Short mmCIF file of C-alpha atoms in Angstrom, two decimals:
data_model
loop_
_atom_site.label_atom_id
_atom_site.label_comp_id
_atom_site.label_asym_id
_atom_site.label_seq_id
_atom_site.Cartn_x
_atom_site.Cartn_y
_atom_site.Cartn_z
CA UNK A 510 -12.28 -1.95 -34.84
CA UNK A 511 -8.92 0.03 -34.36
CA UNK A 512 -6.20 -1.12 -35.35
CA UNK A 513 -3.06 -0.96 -32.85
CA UNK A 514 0.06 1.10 -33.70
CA UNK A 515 2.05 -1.88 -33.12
CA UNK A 516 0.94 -3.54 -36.02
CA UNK A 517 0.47 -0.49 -38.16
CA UNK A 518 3.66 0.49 -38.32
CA UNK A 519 5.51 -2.45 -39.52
CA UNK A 520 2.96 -3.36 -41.67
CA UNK A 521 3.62 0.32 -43.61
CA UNK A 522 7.07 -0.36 -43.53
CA UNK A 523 6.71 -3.51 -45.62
CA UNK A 524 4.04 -2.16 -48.31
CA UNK A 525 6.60 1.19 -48.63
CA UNK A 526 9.52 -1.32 -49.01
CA UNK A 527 7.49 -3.47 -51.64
CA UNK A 528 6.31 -0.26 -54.00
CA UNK A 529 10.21 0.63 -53.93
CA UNK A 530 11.21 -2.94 -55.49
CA UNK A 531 8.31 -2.67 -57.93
CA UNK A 532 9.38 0.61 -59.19
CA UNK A 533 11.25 1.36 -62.54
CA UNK A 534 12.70 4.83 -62.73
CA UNK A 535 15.97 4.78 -64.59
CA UNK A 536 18.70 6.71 -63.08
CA UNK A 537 21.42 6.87 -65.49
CA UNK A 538 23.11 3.43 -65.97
CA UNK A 539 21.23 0.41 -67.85
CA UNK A 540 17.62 -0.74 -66.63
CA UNK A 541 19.24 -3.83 -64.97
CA UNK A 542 21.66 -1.87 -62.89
CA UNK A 543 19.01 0.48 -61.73
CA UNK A 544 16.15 -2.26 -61.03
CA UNK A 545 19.41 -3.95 -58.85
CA UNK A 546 20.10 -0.26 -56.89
CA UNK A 547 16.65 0.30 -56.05
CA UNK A 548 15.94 -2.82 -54.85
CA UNK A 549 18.91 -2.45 -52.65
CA UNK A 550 17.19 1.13 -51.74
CA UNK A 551 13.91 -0.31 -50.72
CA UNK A 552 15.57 -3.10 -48.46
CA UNK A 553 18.30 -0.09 -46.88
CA UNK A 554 15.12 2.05 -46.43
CA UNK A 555 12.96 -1.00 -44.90
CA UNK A 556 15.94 -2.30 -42.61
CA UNK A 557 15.79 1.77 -41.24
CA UNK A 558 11.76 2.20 -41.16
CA UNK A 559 11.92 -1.23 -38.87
CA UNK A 560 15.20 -0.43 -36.67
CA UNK A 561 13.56 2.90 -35.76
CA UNK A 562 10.18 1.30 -35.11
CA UNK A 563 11.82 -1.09 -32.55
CA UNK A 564 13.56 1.74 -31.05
CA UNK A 565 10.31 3.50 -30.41
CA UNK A 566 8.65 0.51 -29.14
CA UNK A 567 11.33 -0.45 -26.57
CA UNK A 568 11.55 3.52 -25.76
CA UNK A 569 7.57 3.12 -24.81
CA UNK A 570 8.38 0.09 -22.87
CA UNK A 571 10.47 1.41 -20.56
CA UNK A 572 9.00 4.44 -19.83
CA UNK A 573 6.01 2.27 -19.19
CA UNK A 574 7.57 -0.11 -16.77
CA UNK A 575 9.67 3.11 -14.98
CA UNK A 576 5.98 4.89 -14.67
CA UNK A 577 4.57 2.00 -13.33
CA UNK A 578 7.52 1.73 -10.85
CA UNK A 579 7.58 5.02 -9.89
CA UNK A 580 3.64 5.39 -9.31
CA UNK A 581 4.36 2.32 -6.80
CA UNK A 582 7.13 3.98 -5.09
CA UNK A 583 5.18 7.50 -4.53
CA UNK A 584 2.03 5.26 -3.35
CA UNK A 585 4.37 3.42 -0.61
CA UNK A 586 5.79 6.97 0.37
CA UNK A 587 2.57 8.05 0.82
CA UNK A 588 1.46 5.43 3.06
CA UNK A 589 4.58 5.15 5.05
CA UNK A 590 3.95 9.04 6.07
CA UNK A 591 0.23 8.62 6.59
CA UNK A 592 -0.34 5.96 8.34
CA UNK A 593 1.43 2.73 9.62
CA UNK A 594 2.13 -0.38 7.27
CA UNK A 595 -1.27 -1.94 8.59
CA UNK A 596 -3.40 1.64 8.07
CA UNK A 597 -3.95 2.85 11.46
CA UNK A 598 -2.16 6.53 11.88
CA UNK A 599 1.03 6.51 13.77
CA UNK A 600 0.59 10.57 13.99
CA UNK A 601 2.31 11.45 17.69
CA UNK A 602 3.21 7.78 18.53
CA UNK A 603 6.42 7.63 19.37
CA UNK A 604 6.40 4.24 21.75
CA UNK A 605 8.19 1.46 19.80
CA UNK A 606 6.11 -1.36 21.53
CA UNK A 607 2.82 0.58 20.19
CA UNK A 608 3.98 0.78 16.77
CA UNK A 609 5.20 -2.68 16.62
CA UNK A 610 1.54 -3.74 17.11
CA UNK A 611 0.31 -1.21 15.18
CA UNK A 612 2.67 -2.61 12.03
CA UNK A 613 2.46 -6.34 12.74
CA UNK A 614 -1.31 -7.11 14.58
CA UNK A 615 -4.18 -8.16 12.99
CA UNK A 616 -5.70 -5.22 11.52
CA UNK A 617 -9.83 -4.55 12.08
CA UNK A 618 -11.79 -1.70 10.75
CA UNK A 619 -14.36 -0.89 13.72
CA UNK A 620 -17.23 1.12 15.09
CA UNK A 621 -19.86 0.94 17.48
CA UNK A 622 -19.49 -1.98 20.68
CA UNK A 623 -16.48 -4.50 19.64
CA UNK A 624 -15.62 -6.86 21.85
CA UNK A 625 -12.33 -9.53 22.07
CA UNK A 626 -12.78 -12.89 23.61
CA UNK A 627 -9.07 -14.55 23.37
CA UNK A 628 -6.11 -16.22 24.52
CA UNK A 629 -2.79 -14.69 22.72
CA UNK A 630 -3.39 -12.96 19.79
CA UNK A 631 -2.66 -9.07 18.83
CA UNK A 632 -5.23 -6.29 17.49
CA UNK A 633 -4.94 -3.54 15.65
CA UNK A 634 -8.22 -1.36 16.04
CA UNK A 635 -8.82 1.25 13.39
CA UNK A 636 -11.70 3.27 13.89
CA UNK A 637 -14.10 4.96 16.65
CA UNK A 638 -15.49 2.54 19.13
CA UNK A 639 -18.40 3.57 21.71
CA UNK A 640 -16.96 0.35 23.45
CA UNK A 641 -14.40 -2.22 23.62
CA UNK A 642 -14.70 -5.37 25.95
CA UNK A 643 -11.53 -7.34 25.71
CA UNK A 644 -12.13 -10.90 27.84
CA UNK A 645 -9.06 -13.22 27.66
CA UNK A 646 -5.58 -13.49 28.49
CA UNK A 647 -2.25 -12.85 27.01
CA UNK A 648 -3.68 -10.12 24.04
CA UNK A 649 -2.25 -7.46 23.08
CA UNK A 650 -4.17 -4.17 21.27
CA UNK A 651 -4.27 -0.98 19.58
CA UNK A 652 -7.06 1.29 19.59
CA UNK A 653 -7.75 4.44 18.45
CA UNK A 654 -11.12 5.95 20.04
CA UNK A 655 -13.02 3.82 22.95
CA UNK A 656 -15.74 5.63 24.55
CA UNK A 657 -15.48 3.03 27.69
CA UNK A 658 -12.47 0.43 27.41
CA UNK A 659 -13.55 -2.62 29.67
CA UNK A 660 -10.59 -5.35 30.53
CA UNK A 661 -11.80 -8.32 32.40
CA UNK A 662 -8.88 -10.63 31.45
CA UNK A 663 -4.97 -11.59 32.48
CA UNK A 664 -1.63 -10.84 31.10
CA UNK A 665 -3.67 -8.08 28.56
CA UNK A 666 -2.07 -4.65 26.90
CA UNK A 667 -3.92 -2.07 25.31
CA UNK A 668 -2.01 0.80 23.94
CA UNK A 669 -5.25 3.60 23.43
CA UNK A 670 -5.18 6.80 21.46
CA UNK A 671 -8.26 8.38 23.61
CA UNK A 672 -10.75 7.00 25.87
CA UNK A 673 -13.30 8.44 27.98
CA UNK A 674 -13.40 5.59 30.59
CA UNK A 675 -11.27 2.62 31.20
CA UNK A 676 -12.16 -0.20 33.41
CA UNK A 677 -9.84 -3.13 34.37
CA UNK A 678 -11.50 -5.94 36.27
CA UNK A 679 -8.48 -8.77 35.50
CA UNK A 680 -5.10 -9.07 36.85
CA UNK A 681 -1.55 -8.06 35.02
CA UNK A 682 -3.37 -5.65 33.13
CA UNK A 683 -1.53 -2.62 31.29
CA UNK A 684 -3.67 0.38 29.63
CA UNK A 685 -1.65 3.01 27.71
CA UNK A 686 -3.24 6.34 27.22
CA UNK A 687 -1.82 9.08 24.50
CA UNK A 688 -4.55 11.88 24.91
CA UNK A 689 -7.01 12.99 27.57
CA UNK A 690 -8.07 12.34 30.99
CA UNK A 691 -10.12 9.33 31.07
CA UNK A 692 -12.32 7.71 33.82
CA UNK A 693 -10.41 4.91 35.72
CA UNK A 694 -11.61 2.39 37.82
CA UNK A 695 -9.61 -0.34 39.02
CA UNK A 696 -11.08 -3.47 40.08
CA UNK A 697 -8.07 -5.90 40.06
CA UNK A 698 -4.61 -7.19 40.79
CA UNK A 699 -1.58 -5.66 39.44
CA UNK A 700 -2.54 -3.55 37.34
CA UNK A 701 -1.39 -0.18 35.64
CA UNK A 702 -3.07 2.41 33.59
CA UNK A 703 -0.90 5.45 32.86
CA UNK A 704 -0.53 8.37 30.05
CA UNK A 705 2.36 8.17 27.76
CA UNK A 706 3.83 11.15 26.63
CA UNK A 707 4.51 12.13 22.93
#
């Protein structure tokens, strides 16, 4: 079993101090006078050995709590510059409405056929869909990559990295585009399905 410094230390401190008392050179003087001086020695010496083991321990201390800061500063750095607070990039986004749901919606790692059946609520999609069917009203999403984006709801927004087609069968709809040139068909009321620009 190993012994930790913290204990060590101290510990050799005291058993130094104690075979300082116990010894009986004579250094000029009568015996009593120099039994009285080196016990004063081995305290002096003690008091020292212990001061500069408690500066050592508080000088570990805080390095340890200003490494452990500082390794939770660079990992929020890097996350801020690689990707949004909720993990999905934000690499050429520049629309403040997107971002806001890509910071504050409900974050889902995805693949394959995902579908949303819901009334209010707001998504944040992270992954590479082959589709998304989103059948509700008054939702809100972020997706990355939809092979075919199907809306057959009200009131919806879906802000879109890349899809290959996008169908809207509801009314109020909005689809937001950032890359490509996608398939539309538009089977509905009101709706809008447009590119945004970096």
């Amino acid at each position: 079993m190993r012994i930790p410094n913290k204990l060590l230390v101290p510990a050799a401190v005291l058993a130094l101090g104690a075979s300082l008392a116990a010894c009986s050179i004579s250094v000029g003087g009568s015996d009593g006078e120099s039994a009285s001086s080196q016990e004063t020695t081995a305290v002096v010496a003690t008091e020292e050995a212990t001061q500069e083991t408690d500066d050592a321990e508080d000088a570990d201390s805080d390095g340890t709590a200003t490494d452990a800061e500082d390794a939770d500063a660079d990992k929020a750095d890097g996350d801020a510059a690689g990707a949004g607070a909720s993990g999905s990039s934000t690499a050429d986004i520049t629309n403040s409405d997107w971002l806001g749901v890509i910071a504050g919606g409900t974050q889902e790692n995805v693949s394959g056929d995902y579908a949303i059946q819901s009334s209010g609520g707001t998504y944040n999609l992270v992954g590479e869909l082959n589709s998304l069917t989103i059948q509700g009203s008054e939702v809100t999403v972020s997706a990355e990559s939809i092979g075919t984006l199907t809306v057959q709801g009200s009131d919806v927004t879906v802000y879109v990295r890349q899809a290959d087609t996008i169908q809207v069968f509801g009314s109020d709809v909005t689809v937001y585009y950032l890359d490509g040139t996608p398939s539309i068909q538009d089977v509905g009321a009101d709706n809008t399905v447009e590119q945004l620009s970096n």
